[in-house]
């Protein structure tokens, strides 16, 4: 009864009476069971079985489905009574004491410490009975209780035989001691049973243990598992290896009736349904063993203790014992509940039609529990049949009761298949309309398919038809629930991959842990607080479809980071206030109550939130929407006291007037626009040193308390990428009630606009703050172009092409001089200033010009997003052209589509890779050809889009690009004509047809806009279509935006294509390092990012593997989780050591890949190879001696933050300006990033800062990747936050600064540049580029902030890597400070951001990063004082 949470106590008296009747009946049943001897006899074919009743839930007497449910809740208590009574019986069993849970933390670093010995069953008084031994391994624990009970029943009821049983949960085999005991048990076993063994490394262990004894065991019975495990099957002459080869009646029958299900299990199920009807017609001598396997599977799927008892006795009778030792009565066929149906714990039966169930629900059940069926939300719940069969359904019962206690009704459906879309289609619709308001999937699997195969399109089609929010809660099956609670990581990585990541591909949200496995009994234990949260959230989602829009309250949340009035409305590439204004207009049109005084324009909206126009003068604080007294705060915030350890008593120092807690924002009727409080680090830089994040401050908690308890919002809309909620301390995945994201969001549905190019952090928001994300488009990327001196260099080169033989020398001298004034001499090896190029040959001058041209074309063609995106405003035709140009430039071998550069190069008899290589080397002719190809691509794409452009310059309807080619007189398609004008006259329309057919699809995706539509759908309580996030250039399926973003299957990377690309970039990096240093580096420091690896399908992950000389391999199901060392002969170079720093997001999303990396490093460290050819082993041996550990433990190279913590906080320190010096930044990096992953102890990240430092001081090269034009080195602080360049320099004993490189794969012509080269390129194409900063200034307030952010991030590279040239600061000062007109524009649009810009210049000088004139410094100091006075109203 203690398992029932408070919600169930409000159940009507009828429920209590039912429970009492059930308890009395169960007690009588259990007593009777002590002497129960099930009747058994020999079937004609020698296959024995136990007498089963007609109802799967009625093993002894006629009982209702209700009894099963309540029995499950009471089972842990009754189990103790049963054990005490059995001790007094003749055949009592030696059983473990009935503890509810296995206690203890994450000892040994494994995810589970449950003890298989606790479930070992042996007969206490075997007497002279013959004993057979059974060993089983299962993925999930619901069968554990049935197996234990079945064995106890056999030992209590059989006079001539008894059973010993050893059982293992698959995850327990990671423990070496458990695995050794498992092998010993298998060696003595008569029967082995396995089911759902789908984890590759553990499947390998099962095969290793069972295969040597397969022939000597009497029966090996494996149900759906990895193919290698399935091949262990041996039931007499029946094996899986012979299926499809041997000719017999059974196999012929299976071939003729081959099912079309989504998985092996579904196929077997379809076969089993037909089997009883045909068994009697099959010749016994030919089909006995195959029939035995199929009958065994049917008993197994039945799941109840009686069915499992029959399974064991049948196998023992037929294959273990030579004579008939079993006695009993005639056996009925195995009986189970219907394959699918509607099951409610207090219903009189399982319903097979929703009409019958709804009639019972409305007319009988709802009145009994006091719920009005006409007003109550209906929650559809999807259940796993095996839990019902095995009576392991307490967690199902608890959730159903909780929903009903909160005023809802439940429609709980199940199926024995792994295609849960069918019962949804059959039961959640009535007369073509959905009868549920929200769906919760409790199975822990994707909607269609099991742990091995999925059909996401089918699932999405079903869910879109249903069009209701789709929640997928998770039972913690790989750990006991105590271990999950104690774990900092939270949910097991394998379970995250199978039961969180895969359902997300269906559009699932809210992976709330609602139950956990009991370590002793294996039963599912309901988590009362999690079930309460899940029930409340489901009902809140349901209310959105029931409430009128005029009555709904919505909290729109904007961010301010770093906290400053000039930064209110921060979001990546998003015009936040412009977007909110569009959203408010749309909501008003949809009937939402926005009050009487809605602002008439964006400026008015900003003014209302910031209290004065454009965050300008005389307003030290933001607008206060609500003042919360300390007493009210404490009353409404249950965890307020927990925050005092870090922040002292409320109200604290942040978001307060000294007495009350302040909620900043403004209300327009039922819509609140609020400013999310900051992390709280500002003003206290020492908090940045914390290795683990602490807690939100009182002001942060008060903000979300206001939304939930005071405003009583029906939904919250987080506006833009990204806020702080999802990054608050707590478990990585699988929040507990003590995790702050869960505590803060409480029961409010969370809609979240997230940039489409950032699926990794969007996934964190989905998993940690229960967000239903809505993707928004980032601005289209355009060529950076040339300006000022760079433009002059380009014009001089154009002149040189026509006059190279007559006036070439003088023009080259001018090119060199102008290039120097543009600081291109830092990138190109130019002649000295006083050198006359007339002394050079024509070819030598061509080489100089070619190299300069290559550099300025690199700058000119660099892609940069222009301006900011406004939600709900689709791109113009010009913006669409910019996007399509980039899409057209990429080869897509998976679709057999060549990019336009390759097509055009082929038309002139060249290979595009040769052109790129030659142009990069400075060949002038190939540089010109490369540029001509780019211009031709733009012209052709423009011609294709113009066919669909309307008079307003937008694409509203896409016309076929390649239609009616024959009707175009004279020169084929418009695209062909455009190419011929550029000189590519050998291209023909058939060469273009496939590519432009693809571009037509892409154009439709680009202009299809559902960003605002998805918001309204979400607020209506409807299903948001899922879609991938990432780079829309690489993967146009990211478009159209307005999707519920997901990442990818974490076990699917790296792909073969990613490995191929990784090899190219690693080889180029090593070639450059060898060319510059004369030898291979011994160690390289990598940084791995979540988003980058999603976009590139694991390129940087594959780079690490290739660096150490390891090849990733897929398992038999295509999942990448195996590795092999590449022989040194094939590798052709030494194995280079690595130090891998994983972002917190990568850690959360790809911990399985961290496992892969760690195994790879350990694999090569243990190879017996020459140390000059294996630097991993060389360093591991040194560190083994240094730390007194094994070589394997010394080969620790994969590091990240502690669980629940993110970043090194270096970016925070630089953004807030509160850091003492570089030493502080370096200490932050090593302390926060020094937590090691160990594949041998995957359940914990160990604090290994000393090992981290020891590895870093051996590093010769630091290395990062750029994969997208949208996010580069100075766009975000992440890159320098995790860069270890100066850290390595400070740790190396020789004082040598490491080389620093960046791989740039933003274009088809991938490059490896030095870090300084990349920072210069970034500055020239963005911060210093008029095209960039003028585009930003058009966005006003937000644009000024974006410019300032680039400057501060540039300074971050000075602080962490010393990678910024003085001219970058000097030129930026000339552009933004020395120009008085520019000063005025910045001051008027966002004075706070402008003040921050002035501060950054002064700080850069003060910290020694920028040398400049005293005149410049005086101007900056004066400006600071003037701006500060104006802001303060002086």
Short mmCIF file of C-alpha atoms in Angstrom, two decimals, residues 30-31 34 75-89 91-100 118-121 124 144-145 148-149 152 518 520-521 523:
data_model
loop_
_atom_site.label_atom_id
_atom_site.label_comp_id
_atom_site.label_asym_id
_atom_site.label_seq_id
_atom_site.Cartn_x
_atom_site.Cartn_y
_atom_site.Cartn_z
CA UNK A 30 -1.53 -18.02 -2.25
CA UNK A 31 -2.33 -20.42 0.58
CA UNK A 34 1.43 -23.84 -1.47
CA UNK A 75 2.87 -8.18 -4.74
CA UNK A 76 5.99 -6.98 -2.91
CA UNK A 77 4.13 -7.15 0.42
CA UNK A 78 2.44 -10.44 -0.28
CA UNK A 79 5.68 -11.97 -1.47
CA UNK A 80 7.06 -11.77 2.07
CA UNK A 81 3.97 -13.55 3.41
CA UNK A 82 4.27 -16.20 0.73
CA UNK A 83 7.92 -16.83 1.56
CA UNK A 84 7.19 -17.19 5.31
CA UNK A 85 4.40 -19.68 4.64
CA UNK A 86 6.47 -21.68 2.18
CA UNK A 87 9.19 -22.19 4.76
CA UNK A 88 6.65 -24.28 6.73
CA UNK A 89 5.82 -26.52 3.81
CA UNK A 91 8.84 -28.47 -0.44
CA UNK A 92 9.62 -24.93 0.67
CA UNK A 93 12.32 -23.15 -1.25
CA UNK A 94 15.48 -21.46 -0.23
CA UNK A 95 14.75 -17.90 -1.35
CA UNK A 96 16.42 -14.58 -0.58
CA UNK A 97 14.93 -12.30 2.02
CA UNK A 98 12.32 -10.11 0.47
CA UNK A 99 14.00 -6.75 0.18
CA UNK A 100 12.26 -4.27 -2.03
CA UNK A 118 19.49 -12.95 -5.14
CA UNK A 119 17.31 -14.64 -7.73
CA UNK A 120 18.98 -18.09 -7.69
CA UNK A 121 16.39 -20.78 -6.97
CA UNK A 124 15.59 -26.96 -0.10
CA UNK A 144 12.39 -12.55 -13.71
CA UNK A 145 9.51 -12.82 -11.25
CA UNK A 148 11.34 -17.49 -10.15
CA UNK A 149 7.71 -18.26 -9.32
CA UNK A 152 9.21 -22.49 -7.05
CA UNK A 518 13.59 -3.92 -8.10
CA UNK A 520 15.86 -8.56 -5.91
CA UNK A 521 12.51 -9.52 -7.38
CA UNK A 523 9.49 -6.34 -10.49
#
